Short mmCIF file of C-alpha atoms and ligand atoms in Angstrom, two decimals:
data_model
loop_
_atom_site.label_atom_id
_atom_site.label_comp_id
_atom_site.label_asym_id
_atom_site.label_seq_id
_atom_site.Cartn_x
_atom_site.Cartn_y
_atom_site.Cartn_z
CA MET W 1 4.41 31.47 -10.35
CA ALA W 2 2.22 31.72 -13.41
CA ILE W 3 0.10 28.63 -13.89
CA THR W 4 0.21 27.57 -17.51
CA SER W 5 -1.18 24.08 -17.14
CA MET W 6 -4.45 24.62 -19.00
CA GLY W 7 -4.11 22.52 -22.07
CA ASN W 8 -0.91 20.72 -21.19
CA CYS W 9 -2.84 17.51 -20.46
CA ALA W 10 -4.23 17.81 -23.98
CA ARG W 11 -0.68 18.36 -25.29
CA PHE W 12 0.50 15.17 -23.58
CA ALA W 13 -2.56 13.23 -24.71
CA ALA W 14 -1.89 14.34 -28.30
CA LYS W 15 1.67 13.03 -28.10
CA PRO W 16 1.43 9.67 -26.31
CA LEU W 17 4.56 7.85 -25.14
CA THR W 18 4.37 5.52 -28.13
CA HIS W 19 5.32 8.53 -30.29
CA GLY W 20 8.85 9.31 -29.14
CA GLY W 21 8.39 12.96 -28.16
CA THR W 22 11.04 15.70 -28.24
CA PRO W 23 14.52 14.14 -28.58
CA ALA W 24 17.30 14.93 -26.10
CA PRO W 25 19.56 16.71 -28.68
CA VAL W 26 16.76 19.19 -29.44
CA TRP W 27 16.45 19.93 -25.72
CA LEU W 28 20.19 20.23 -25.21
CA ALA W 29 20.58 22.71 -28.07
CA GLY W 30 17.67 24.80 -26.74
CA LEU W 31 18.79 24.71 -23.11
CA ASP W 32 22.28 25.80 -24.18
CA GLN W 33 20.80 29.01 -25.53
CA LYS W 34 18.77 29.64 -22.41
CA SER W 35 21.65 29.52 -19.89
CA LEU W 36 19.25 28.97 -16.99
CA PRO W 37 20.24 30.10 -13.48
CA GLN W 38 21.40 27.32 -11.18
CA LEU W 39 19.57 26.27 -8.06
CA ASP W 40 21.85 26.80 -5.05
CA LEU W 41 21.65 23.48 -3.21
CA THR W 42 23.77 24.80 -0.33
CA GLN W 43 20.74 26.85 0.73
CA CYS W 44 18.51 23.78 1.23
CA PRO W 45 17.83 23.19 4.95
CA GLY W 46 15.73 20.06 4.36
CA LEU W 47 13.68 18.65 1.51
CA VAL W 48 10.32 16.89 1.20
CA VAL W 49 9.81 15.36 -2.25
CA ALA W 50 6.16 14.81 -3.18
CA ALA W 51 5.57 12.33 -6.00
CA ALA W 52 2.32 11.32 -7.65
CA HIS W 53 3.60 7.82 -8.43
CA PRO W 54 6.49 5.66 -7.22
CA ASP W 55 9.33 6.60 -9.63
CA ASP W 56 8.43 10.30 -10.14
CA GLU W 57 10.80 11.37 -7.35
CA THR W 58 13.65 9.41 -8.99
CA LEU W 59 12.91 10.33 -12.61
CA GLY W 60 12.37 13.98 -11.72
CA LEU W 61 14.98 14.70 -9.06
CA GLY W 62 16.93 11.51 -8.26
CA ALA W 63 20.34 13.13 -8.76
CA MET W 64 19.46 16.20 -6.68
CA ILE W 65 18.18 13.93 -3.92
CA ALA W 66 21.39 11.86 -3.93
CA GLN W 67 23.53 14.99 -3.88
CA LEU W 68 21.62 16.61 -0.99
CA VAL W 69 21.70 13.42 1.08
CA ALA W 70 25.47 13.18 0.55
CA ALA W 71 25.75 16.77 1.83
CA GLY W 72 23.95 15.75 5.04
CA VAL W 73 20.56 17.30 4.20
CA ASP W 74 17.44 15.56 5.57
CA VAL W 75 15.43 14.38 2.53
CA ARG W 76 12.05 12.67 2.78
CA VAL W 77 9.98 11.17 -0.01
CA VAL W 78 6.18 11.10 0.02
CA SER W 79 4.45 9.01 -2.63
CA ALA W 80 0.81 10.00 -3.09
CA SER W 81 -0.27 6.79 -4.84
CA ASP W 82 1.15 3.31 -5.26
CA GLY W 83 0.87 3.50 -9.04
CA GLY W 84 -1.68 0.70 -9.42
CA ALA W 85 -3.31 2.18 -12.52
CA ALA W 86 -0.23 1.89 -14.77
CA ASP W 87 -1.99 -0.92 -16.68
CA PRO W 88 -5.55 0.17 -17.46
CA ASN W 89 -6.55 -3.40 -18.40
CA ALA W 90 -5.44 -4.95 -15.12
CA THR W 91 -7.89 -6.87 -12.94
CA ARG W 92 -8.39 -5.75 -9.34
CA TRP W 93 -6.06 -8.51 -8.16
CA GLU W 94 -3.38 -7.55 -10.70
CA ARG W 95 -3.70 -3.93 -9.62
CA THR W 96 -3.18 -4.84 -5.96
CA ARG W 97 -0.15 -6.93 -6.90
CA LEU W 98 1.27 -4.07 -9.00
CA GLU W 99 0.83 -1.65 -6.09
CA ALA W 100 2.82 -3.97 -3.82
CA THR W 101 5.51 -4.33 -6.50
CA ARG W 102 5.81 -0.59 -6.98
CA ARG W 103 5.97 0.09 -3.24
CA HIS W 104 8.80 -2.44 -3.08
CA GLU W 105 10.56 -0.85 -6.06
CA LEU W 106 10.27 2.56 -4.39
CA ARG W 107 11.86 1.23 -1.21
CA ARG W 108 14.76 -0.20 -3.23
CA ALA W 109 15.24 3.05 -5.14
CA ALA W 110 15.19 4.98 -1.86
CA ASP W 111 17.92 2.66 -0.59
CA VAL W 112 20.02 3.48 -3.65
CA LEU W 113 19.46 7.21 -3.14
CA LYS W 114 20.13 6.72 0.60
CA VAL W 115 16.90 8.35 1.73
CA PRO W 116 14.79 6.96 4.61
CA LEU W 117 11.83 4.69 3.94
CA PRO W 118 9.39 6.71 1.76
CA VAL W 119 5.92 7.48 3.06
CA SER W 120 3.28 5.89 0.81
CA LEU W 121 -0.07 7.65 1.21
CA GLY W 122 -2.03 5.04 -0.76
CA LEU W 123 -4.30 7.54 -2.54
CA PRO W 124 -5.89 6.16 -5.74
CA ASP W 125 -3.66 6.31 -8.79
CA GLY W 126 -5.38 8.14 -11.64
CA GLU W 127 -7.76 9.96 -9.28
CA LEU W 128 -5.46 12.22 -7.27
CA ALA W 129 -7.34 15.35 -8.36
CA ASP W 130 -10.34 14.03 -6.40
CA HIS W 131 -8.18 13.82 -3.26
CA GLU W 132 -6.29 17.08 -3.53
CA ASP W 133 -7.52 18.57 -0.23
CA ARG W 134 -6.55 15.45 1.71
CA LEU W 135 -3.17 15.39 -0.01
CA ALA W 136 -2.57 19.07 0.82
CA ASP W 137 -3.37 18.35 4.49
CA LEU W 138 -0.98 15.38 4.59
CA LEU W 139 1.82 17.30 2.86
CA ALA W 140 1.33 20.25 5.20
CA GLU W 141 1.72 17.89 8.19
CA THR W 142 4.94 16.49 6.74
CA LEU W 143 6.30 19.95 5.96
CA ALA W 144 5.43 21.22 9.44
CA SER W 145 7.54 18.43 10.92
CA ALA W 146 10.40 18.94 8.46
CA GLY W 147 11.69 22.04 10.22
CA PRO W 148 11.73 25.75 9.41
CA GLY W 149 12.49 26.82 5.88
CA ALA W 150 12.16 23.32 4.43
CA TRP W 151 11.89 22.99 0.69
CA CYS W 152 9.08 21.01 -0.92
CA ALA W 153 9.68 19.61 -4.38
CA ALA W 154 6.58 18.36 -6.17
CA ASN W 155 5.48 17.37 -9.65
CA TRP W 156 5.00 20.49 -11.78
CA ARG W 157 1.43 21.85 -11.94
CA GLY W 158 1.71 22.07 -15.72
CA ASP W 159 3.29 18.67 -16.43
CA GLY W 160 0.41 17.46 -18.57
CA HIS W 161 -0.49 14.41 -16.43
CA PRO W 162 -3.61 14.94 -14.27
CA ASP W 163 -2.08 13.18 -11.24
CA HIS W 164 1.18 15.14 -11.53
CA GLU W 165 -0.69 18.42 -11.78
CA ALA W 166 -2.88 17.52 -8.76
CA VAL W 167 0.22 16.83 -6.64
CA GLY W 168 1.71 20.16 -7.72
CA ARG W 169 -1.45 22.02 -6.75
CA ALA W 170 -1.72 20.22 -3.40
CA ALA W 171 1.94 20.97 -2.66
CA ALA W 172 1.42 24.64 -3.54
CA THR W 173 -1.46 24.77 -1.03
CA ALA W 174 0.63 22.99 1.63
CA CYS W 175 3.57 25.36 1.07
CA ALA W 176 1.32 28.44 1.29
CA ARG W 177 0.05 27.11 4.61
CA THR W 178 3.43 26.23 6.13
CA GLY W 179 5.78 28.78 4.56
CA ALA W 180 7.84 26.05 2.89
CA THR W 181 9.62 26.87 -0.35
CA LEU W 182 7.95 25.23 -3.34
CA LEU W 183 9.93 23.79 -6.23
CA GLU W 184 8.15 21.99 -9.06
CA TYR W 185 9.86 19.38 -11.20
CA PRO W 186 8.75 18.41 -14.69
CA ILE W 187 8.83 14.88 -16.06
CA TRP W 188 6.46 14.67 -19.02
CA MET W 189 7.25 18.20 -20.17
CA TRP W 190 10.43 16.66 -21.56
CA HIS W 191 8.20 14.52 -23.75
CA TRP W 192 5.50 16.88 -25.05
CA GLY W 193 7.26 20.23 -24.67
CA ARG W 194 9.80 22.09 -26.79
CA PRO W 195 12.73 24.30 -25.71
CA PHE W 196 10.97 27.58 -26.54
CA ASP W 197 7.50 26.38 -25.63
CA THR W 198 5.25 29.18 -24.41
CA ALA W 199 3.41 26.65 -22.22
CA VAL W 200 6.53 26.38 -20.05
CA PRO W 201 7.35 29.12 -17.48
CA TRP W 202 11.04 29.39 -18.42
CA GLU W 203 11.36 32.65 -16.47
CA ASN W 204 10.91 30.58 -13.27
CA ALA W 205 13.19 27.70 -14.27
CA SER W 206 16.47 26.84 -12.56
CA ALA W 207 18.83 24.06 -13.53
CA VAL W 208 19.96 21.68 -10.81
CA ALA W 209 23.74 21.31 -10.97
CA VAL W 210 24.72 17.81 -9.88
CA SER W 211 27.88 15.71 -10.01
CA GLY W 212 28.38 12.80 -12.37
CA TRP W 213 28.24 10.31 -9.50
CA ALA W 214 24.79 11.65 -8.52
CA VAL W 215 23.50 11.12 -12.07
CA ALA W 216 24.92 7.58 -11.97
CA ARG W 217 23.07 7.05 -8.67
CA LYS W 218 19.87 8.29 -10.29
CA ARG W 219 20.31 5.81 -13.14
CA LEU W 220 20.75 2.95 -10.67
CA ALA W 221 17.74 4.04 -8.64
CA ALA W 222 15.59 4.31 -11.78
CA GLN W 223 16.56 0.78 -12.75
CA CYS W 224 14.80 -0.43 -9.57
CA PHE W 225 11.45 0.33 -11.26
CA ARG W 226 11.49 -2.82 -13.33
CA SER W 227 7.68 -3.01 -13.52
CA GLN W 228 7.77 0.22 -15.53
CA PHE W 229 10.84 -0.21 -17.70
CA GLU W 230 10.70 -3.91 -18.58
CA PRO W 231 8.25 -5.72 -20.88
CA GLY W 232 5.07 -6.95 -19.20
CA ALA W 233 3.41 -10.36 -19.34
CA ALA W 234 3.59 -12.03 -22.76
CA GLN W 235 6.30 -9.50 -23.72
CA SER W 236 3.86 -6.61 -23.90
CA ALA W 237 5.51 -3.20 -24.32
CA PRO W 238 6.97 -1.62 -21.16
CA VAL W 239 4.87 1.11 -19.52
CA LEU W 240 7.81 3.49 -19.99
CA PRO W 241 9.48 3.10 -23.41
CA ALA W 242 13.26 2.66 -23.60
CA PHE W 243 13.93 6.26 -24.65
CA VAL W 244 12.39 7.81 -21.53
CA LEU W 245 15.21 7.28 -19.03
CA PRO W 246 18.14 8.17 -21.38
CA ARG W 247 16.36 11.40 -22.32
CA LEU W 248 15.84 12.34 -18.66
CA LEU W 249 19.47 11.55 -17.87
CA ALA W 250 20.65 13.59 -20.86
CA VAL W 251 18.62 16.76 -20.22
CA GLY W 252 19.39 16.88 -16.51
CA GLU W 253 17.16 18.12 -13.71
CA LEU W 254 15.25 21.37 -13.64
CA VAL W 255 12.81 23.03 -11.24
CA PHE W 256 10.29 25.87 -11.48
CA ARG W 257 10.18 28.13 -8.46
ZN1 ZN G 1 4.07 9.90 -12.51
#
């Protein structure tokens, strides 16, 4: 797949989450015109979902995960970091407490999606690019034990967040080593991108067709991440503004392959 990530971190940085981003109706009108092919979930023999932070797996592919699990497919979630850097002003103690909170939230979301206890690798949030080789080794081990032909879904290498892109690159390395099928899911593309954006490899995109109940399950799972969606201490703004989840639910799930 063509790597188009150069510059996408700058795109995201230029359009921070406080600025709204591309609205869902703009996406829906654009995606209508694209008529993307659909990913055939019946071909999935097993899935490992690699996430940079606790919540990426749910925000990116929660409905697909719920639907595969209901079909009897073995789905495992690997969280590279515990998301301790979500508040850049936090003290070391606050960071440790946030990591524990987010690990707990991830376990609750996994319960909602009916996947087994996620594996938390504990790599440093915000610095995953410095640990890419280790992450690739760990993902390759997980994929090797997931059985032949397993799929690996990871954050997209062009998502515009350095940690997301590092997980995508590590997963690509692990898939090349094990023969697993790589799928990459965007999250922040839905914020900084546009429907006909040349920074997005639309030729490799497939839509994930899911049932309404699976989307409802995704919504419930996402609501487990209260530390991200609710106001912080002294009513500070939530890490993820209120428009983020409705937009993701509206546009649906998509992978690059
Ligand atoms: Zn993330």
